Short mmCIF file of C-alpha atoms in Angstrom, two decimals:
data_model
loop_
_atom_site.label_atom_id
_atom_site.label_comp_id
_atom_site.label_asym_id
_atom_site.label_seq_id
_atom_site.Cartn_x
_atom_site.Cartn_y
_atom_site.Cartn_z
CA UNK V 5 1.14 -13.05 -9.97
CA UNK V 6 3.79 -14.65 -7.80
CA UNK V 7 4.95 -13.05 -4.58
CA UNK V 8 7.86 -14.24 -2.45
CA UNK V 9 7.68 -14.00 1.35
CA UNK V 10 10.92 -12.38 2.46
CA UNK V 11 12.55 -14.39 5.25
CA UNK V 12 15.42 -11.90 5.33
CA UNK V 13 13.03 -9.33 6.80
CA UNK V 14 12.53 -11.44 9.95
CA UNK V 15 15.81 -11.45 11.84
CA UNK V 16 14.71 -11.06 15.45
CA UNK V 17 14.33 -7.28 15.17
CA UNK V 18 11.24 -7.01 17.37
CA UNK V 19 11.60 -6.26 21.08
CA UNK V 20 8.51 -8.26 22.05
CA UNK V 21 6.16 -10.76 20.46
CA UNK V 22 3.34 -8.24 20.86
CA UNK V 23 5.29 -5.68 18.82
CA UNK V 24 5.66 -8.24 16.05
CA UNK V 25 2.03 -9.30 16.07
CA UNK V 26 0.84 -5.69 16.01
CA UNK V 27 3.08 -5.04 12.99
CA UNK V 28 1.33 -7.88 11.14
CA UNK V 29 -1.79 -5.83 10.47
CA UNK V 30 -0.28 -4.47 7.27
CA UNK V 31 1.02 -7.89 6.19
CA UNK V 32 -2.32 -9.59 6.78
CA UNK V 33 -4.13 -6.90 4.80
CA UNK V 34 -1.75 -7.48 1.89
CA UNK V 35 -2.29 -11.25 2.11
CA UNK V 36 -6.06 -10.77 1.94
CA UNK V 37 -5.86 -8.50 -1.10
CA UNK V 38 -3.54 -10.88 -2.95
CA UNK V 39 -5.59 -13.96 -2.06
CA UNK V 40 -8.75 -12.54 -3.62
CA UNK V 41 -7.59 -14.13 -6.87
CA UNK V 42 -6.65 -17.81 -6.96
CA UNK V 43 -4.17 -17.01 -9.72
CA UNK V 44 -1.91 -15.25 -7.24
CA UNK V 45 0.57 -17.21 -5.16
CA UNK V 46 2.75 -16.43 -2.14
CA UNK V 47 5.84 -18.63 -2.09
CA UNK V 48 8.19 -19.03 0.83
CA UNK V 49 11.03 -21.21 2.07
CA UNK V 50 10.07 -24.57 3.53
CA UNK V 51 11.32 -23.72 7.03
CA UNK V 52 9.98 -20.19 7.27
CA UNK V 53 8.66 -21.07 10.74
CA UNK V 54 12.28 -21.04 11.97
CA UNK V 55 12.61 -17.29 11.36
CA UNK V 56 13.24 -15.31 14.53
CA UNK V 57 10.67 -12.75 15.64
CA UNK V 58 12.62 -11.56 18.69
CA UNK V 59 16.19 -12.40 19.60
CA UNK V 60 15.12 -15.73 21.11
CA UNK V 61 11.60 -16.50 19.83
CA UNK V 62 10.87 -18.04 16.45
CA UNK V 63 7.58 -18.15 14.58
CA UNK V 64 7.18 -21.79 15.60
CA UNK V 65 7.22 -20.68 19.27
CA UNK V 66 4.44 -18.11 18.99
CA UNK V 67 1.65 -20.45 20.08
CA UNK V 68 3.25 -20.57 23.54
CA UNK V 69 3.11 -16.79 23.94
CA UNK V 70 0.07 -15.18 25.64
CA UNK V 71 -1.58 -12.30 23.77
CA UNK V 72 -4.96 -10.68 23.09
CA UNK V 73 -7.67 -12.25 20.95
CA UNK V 74 -6.97 -9.77 18.14
CA UNK V 75 -3.26 -10.63 18.12
CA UNK V 76 -4.06 -14.34 18.26
CA UNK V 77 -6.12 -13.82 15.09
CA UNK V 78 -3.13 -12.15 13.39
CA UNK V 79 -0.91 -15.02 14.51
CA UNK V 80 -3.34 -17.59 13.13
CA UNK V 81 -3.54 -15.84 9.76
CA UNK V 82 0.25 -15.67 9.53
CA UNK V 83 0.57 -19.37 10.30
CA UNK V 84 -2.03 -20.17 7.65
CA UNK V 85 0.19 -18.37 5.16
CA UNK V 86 3.62 -19.72 6.06
CA UNK V 87 2.62 -23.36 6.40
CA UNK V 88 0.80 -23.45 3.06
CA UNK V 89 2.40 -24.41 -0.24
CA UNK V 90 4.18 -23.46 -2.42
CA UNK V 91 7.75 -23.54 -1.14
CA UNK V 92 10.03 -22.01 -3.74
CA UNK V 93 13.18 -23.66 -2.37
CA UNK V 94 11.88 -27.07 -3.44
CA UNK V 95 12.38 -25.98 -7.05
CA UNK V 96 14.35 -22.70 -7.14
CA UNK V 97 14.46 -20.70 -10.35
CA UNK V 98 17.53 -18.63 -9.52
CA UNK V 99 21.03 -19.98 -10.13
CA UNK V 100 22.47 -21.14 -6.81
CA UNK V 101 25.98 -21.06 -8.24
CA UNK V 102 25.87 -17.31 -8.93
CA UNK V 103 25.90 -14.21 -6.75
CA UNK V 104 22.89 -11.95 -6.24
CA UNK V 105 24.21 -8.85 -4.56
CA UNK V 106 22.17 -6.43 -2.48
CA UNK V 107 24.68 -3.70 -1.75
CA UNK V 108 27.64 -5.81 -0.54
CA UNK V 109 25.67 -8.84 0.66
CA UNK V 110 25.15 -11.97 -1.43
CA UNK V 111 21.47 -12.94 -1.34
CA UNK V 112 21.86 -16.28 -3.13
CA UNK V 113 19.59 -19.02 -1.73
CA UNK V 114 17.19 -16.42 -0.29
CA UNK V 115 13.76 -15.24 -1.33
CA UNK V 116 15.34 -11.99 -2.50
CA UNK V 117 17.41 -13.79 -5.13
CA UNK V 118 14.43 -15.95 -6.08
CA UNK V 119 12.25 -12.88 -6.63
CA UNK V 120 14.69 -11.60 -9.27
CA UNK V 121 13.91 -14.66 -11.42
CA UNK V 122 10.16 -14.62 -10.86
CA UNK V 123 7.81 -11.63 -10.72
CA UNK V 124 10.21 -9.31 -8.83
CA UNK V 125 7.78 -9.02 -5.91
CA UNK V 126 8.69 -9.52 -2.25
CA UNK V 127 6.33 -9.42 0.72
CA UNK V 128 8.41 -8.16 3.63
CA UNK V 129 7.88 -7.71 7.34
CA UNK V 130 8.43 -4.52 9.30
CA UNK V 131 12.17 -4.00 8.91
CA UNK V 132 13.41 -0.58 7.82
CA UNK V 133 15.78 -2.00 5.23
CA UNK V 134 12.95 -3.76 3.38
CA UNK V 135 9.96 -1.54 4.16
CA UNK V 136 8.12 -0.34 1.04
CA UNK V 137 11.10 0.18 -1.21
CA UNK V 138 12.75 -0.93 -4.43
CA UNK V 139 15.76 -3.21 -4.05
CA UNK V 140 18.57 -3.01 -6.59
CA UNK V 141 19.97 -6.52 -7.05
CA UNK V 142 23.15 -7.06 -9.03
CA UNK V 143 22.77 -10.47 -10.67
CA UNK V 144 25.78 -11.39 -12.81
CA UNK V 145 26.05 -8.71 -15.52
CA UNK V 146 22.60 -7.19 -15.00
CA UNK V 147 20.73 -5.17 -12.41
CA UNK V 148 17.29 -6.33 -11.33
CA UNK V 149 14.75 -4.19 -9.49
CA UNK V 150 12.63 -5.96 -6.88
CA UNK V 151 9.67 -4.37 -5.10
CA UNK V 152 9.78 -5.03 -1.35
CA UNK V 153 6.22 -4.56 -0.10
CA UNK V 154 5.10 -4.10 3.49
CA UNK V 155 2.02 -1.88 3.37
CA UNK V 156 -1.22 -2.16 1.37
CA UNK V 157 -0.51 1.36 0.06
CA UNK V 158 2.77 0.27 -1.54
CA UNK V 159 1.13 -2.92 -2.82
CA UNK V 160 -1.38 -0.72 -4.65
CA UNK V 161 1.38 1.54 -5.97
CA UNK V 162 3.35 -1.41 -7.34
CA UNK V 163 0.72 -3.79 -8.69
CA UNK V 164 -2.78 -2.50 -7.95
CA UNK V 165 -3.80 -2.51 -11.61
CA UNK V 166 -2.14 -5.86 -12.31
CA UNK V 167 -4.13 -7.36 -9.44
CA UNK V 168 -7.28 -6.29 -11.27
CA UNK V 169 -8.34 -3.74 -8.66
CA UNK V 170 -10.48 -0.83 -9.84
CA UNK V 171 -8.76 2.55 -9.76
CA UNK V 172 -11.14 3.98 -7.15
CA UNK V 173 -10.51 0.98 -4.89
CA UNK V 174 -6.75 1.36 -5.37
CA UNK V 175 -7.05 4.86 -3.93
CA UNK V 176 -9.31 3.61 -1.13
CA UNK V 177 -6.72 1.04 -0.08
CA UNK V 178 -3.78 3.38 -0.62
CA UNK V 179 -5.16 5.95 1.83
CA UNK V 180 -6.52 3.60 4.50
CA UNK V 181 -5.60 4.91 7.93
CA UNK V 182 -4.83 8.45 6.71
CA UNK V 183 -6.90 11.64 6.79
CA UNK V 184 -7.92 10.97 3.15
CA UNK V 185 -11.03 8.78 2.79
CA UNK V 186 -11.69 7.52 -0.75
CA UNK V 187 -14.59 5.21 0.10
CA UNK V 188 -17.22 7.61 -1.30
CA UNK V 189 -15.75 8.51 -4.70
CA UNK V 190 -18.55 8.78 -7.26
CA UNK V 191 -17.62 6.49 -10.14
CA UNK V 192 -18.82 8.98 -12.76
CA UNK V 193 -16.23 11.46 -11.46
CA UNK V 194 -13.59 9.01 -10.26
CA UNK V 195 -10.37 7.57 -11.64
CA UNK V 196 -12.01 6.41 -14.87
CA UNK V 197 -12.09 10.01 -16.13
CA UNK V 198 -8.36 10.50 -15.47
CA UNK V 199 -5.47 9.76 -17.79
CA UNK V 200 -2.28 8.37 -16.25
CA UNK V 201 -0.62 11.76 -15.87
CA UNK V 202 -3.70 13.24 -14.21
CA UNK V 203 -3.91 10.26 -11.86
CA UNK V 204 -0.30 10.70 -10.78
CA UNK V 205 -0.88 14.41 -10.16
CA UNK V 206 -3.95 13.60 -8.06
CA UNK V 207 -2.01 11.00 -6.07
CA UNK V 208 0.89 13.38 -5.50
CA UNK V 209 -1.46 16.04 -4.18
CA UNK V 210 -3.42 13.63 -1.98
CA UNK V 211 -0.17 12.20 -0.60
CA UNK V 212 0.86 15.72 0.35
CA UNK V 213 -2.53 16.39 1.93
CA UNK V 214 -2.44 13.13 3.91
CA UNK V 215 1.06 13.74 5.28
CA UNK V 216 0.19 17.05 6.92
CA UNK V 217 -0.02 16.59 10.68
CA UNK V 218 -2.74 19.18 11.28
CA UNK V 219 -5.60 20.86 9.43
CA UNK V 220 -3.94 24.17 10.19
CA UNK V 221 -0.93 23.07 8.14
CA UNK V 222 -3.24 22.09 5.29
CA UNK V 223 -4.90 25.52 5.42
CA UNK V 224 -1.48 27.19 5.24
CA UNK V 225 -0.23 25.10 2.32
CA UNK V 226 -0.34 27.50 -0.63
CA UNK V 227 0.30 24.65 -3.07
CA UNK V 228 -2.86 22.81 -2.04
CA UNK V 229 -5.10 25.89 -1.96
CA UNK V 230 -7.54 24.05 0.30
CA UNK V 231 -10.75 26.09 0.42
CA UNK V 232 -14.53 26.07 0.23
CA UNK V 233 -16.30 25.35 -3.03
CA UNK V 234 -18.52 28.42 -3.43
CA UNK V 235 -20.56 28.35 -6.69
CA UNK V 236 -21.67 31.79 -7.81
CA UNK V 237 -25.23 30.66 -8.59
CA UNK V 238 -27.49 27.62 -8.09
CA UNK V 239 -27.25 26.70 -11.78
CA UNK V 240 -23.48 26.47 -11.47
CA UNK V 241 -23.59 24.33 -8.33
CA UNK V 242 -21.98 21.02 -9.31
CA UNK V 243 -23.75 19.29 -6.43
CA UNK V 244 -27.32 20.45 -7.12
CA UNK V 245 -29.57 17.41 -7.05
CA UNK V 246 -26.93 15.19 -5.48
CA UNK V 247 -27.03 13.62 -2.02
CA UNK V 248 -24.21 15.97 -1.04
CA UNK V 249 -26.03 19.23 -1.90
CA UNK V 250 -26.30 20.19 1.79
CA UNK V 251 -22.66 19.42 2.61
CA UNK V 252 -20.01 22.10 2.84
CA UNK V 253 -17.95 20.99 -0.13
CA UNK V 254 -14.23 21.70 0.01
CA UNK V 255 -11.59 21.31 -2.68
CA UNK V 256 -7.84 21.36 -3.13
CA UNK V 257 -5.45 21.75 -6.01
CA UNK V 258 -3.63 18.97 -7.88
CA UNK V 259 -2.54 21.02 -10.93
CA UNK V 260 -3.52 24.22 -12.73
CA UNK V 261 -6.70 22.47 -13.89
CA UNK V 262 -7.16 19.49 -11.57
CA UNK V 263 -9.09 19.75 -8.31
CA UNK V 264 -10.06 17.19 -5.67
CA UNK V 265 -13.56 17.75 -4.26
CA UNK V 266 -15.00 16.40 -1.05
CA UNK V 267 -16.00 17.34 2.47
CA UNK V 268 -14.57 17.08 5.93
CA UNK V 269 -16.05 14.55 8.32
CA UNK V 270 -14.35 14.58 11.70
CA UNK V 271 -10.64 14.26 11.07
CA UNK V 272 -11.13 12.85 7.56
CA UNK V 273 -11.44 14.45 4.15
CA UNK V 274 -13.99 12.37 2.26
CA UNK V 275 -13.19 12.52 -1.47
CA UNK V 276 -16.20 12.71 -3.79
CA UNK V 277 -15.14 13.90 -7.22
CA UNK V 278 -12.18 14.81 -9.39
CA UNK V 279 -12.46 17.94 -11.51
CA UNK V 280 -10.25 17.73 -14.60
CA UNK V 281 -10.87 20.96 -16.52
CA UNK V 282 -11.45 23.69 -13.89
CA UNK V 283 -14.87 24.46 -15.41
CA UNK V 284 -16.61 24.00 -12.06
CA UNK V 285 -13.98 26.02 -10.23
CA UNK V 286 -14.39 28.85 -12.75
CA UNK V 287 -17.71 29.42 -10.98
CA UNK V 288 -16.54 28.83 -7.44
#
């Protein structure tokens, strides 16, 4: 797959260099995921290093700016990306004589226009206009939709499967940094047992769960029905014989039949299993 690094999303919008470097955590994570396959490429303009980070500091100036070891590491990884080939502007695929309109602005000769003629995938920096959204580009007599990706979660939403990432790992990446932890999903009861509609219902419910600011709000959400799993007898205990038999298993609702099972650890809900037919919940 071919991604285009979006130079239009770096226009000096950051107040300080530190703010910019801290925002790179999401970008760097996306780079690492994409680079796991040599078939994937990240193209950019030849002079990407001239993009402004703050109102007066360009990427090329960053090495003169003091910062912590962690931020230096982010800076190094960014430079590794922008100075590497390929450069799409050496052989552009979009027609430089035509307009590529984003709202009222002509994006010709930018990575945005180039993405419309390639795989329709942009990697953008932390700018509200381009942050995890779909861009509607009017190119001549047609409209093209381009995914503008900032976070690993949106990368998974757009092309997780196409990148060859297992469904359970897509969820793990999607919910990194939230109160949902998908690192312990049991494969036998994971995404492989879900059809596409069931998966989308699960994601919708987990998104809702993750967005709640407090556990009290989760408890009060009648749609989620977050509660203890309480089997009515040992023979109906889904977790008998498992390593989680001594955990207080909780569950929440994704549809009339679908349930998400797991347990709370600190401020995280650790997902273990998906229940697709309500047969376990019939007994607790």
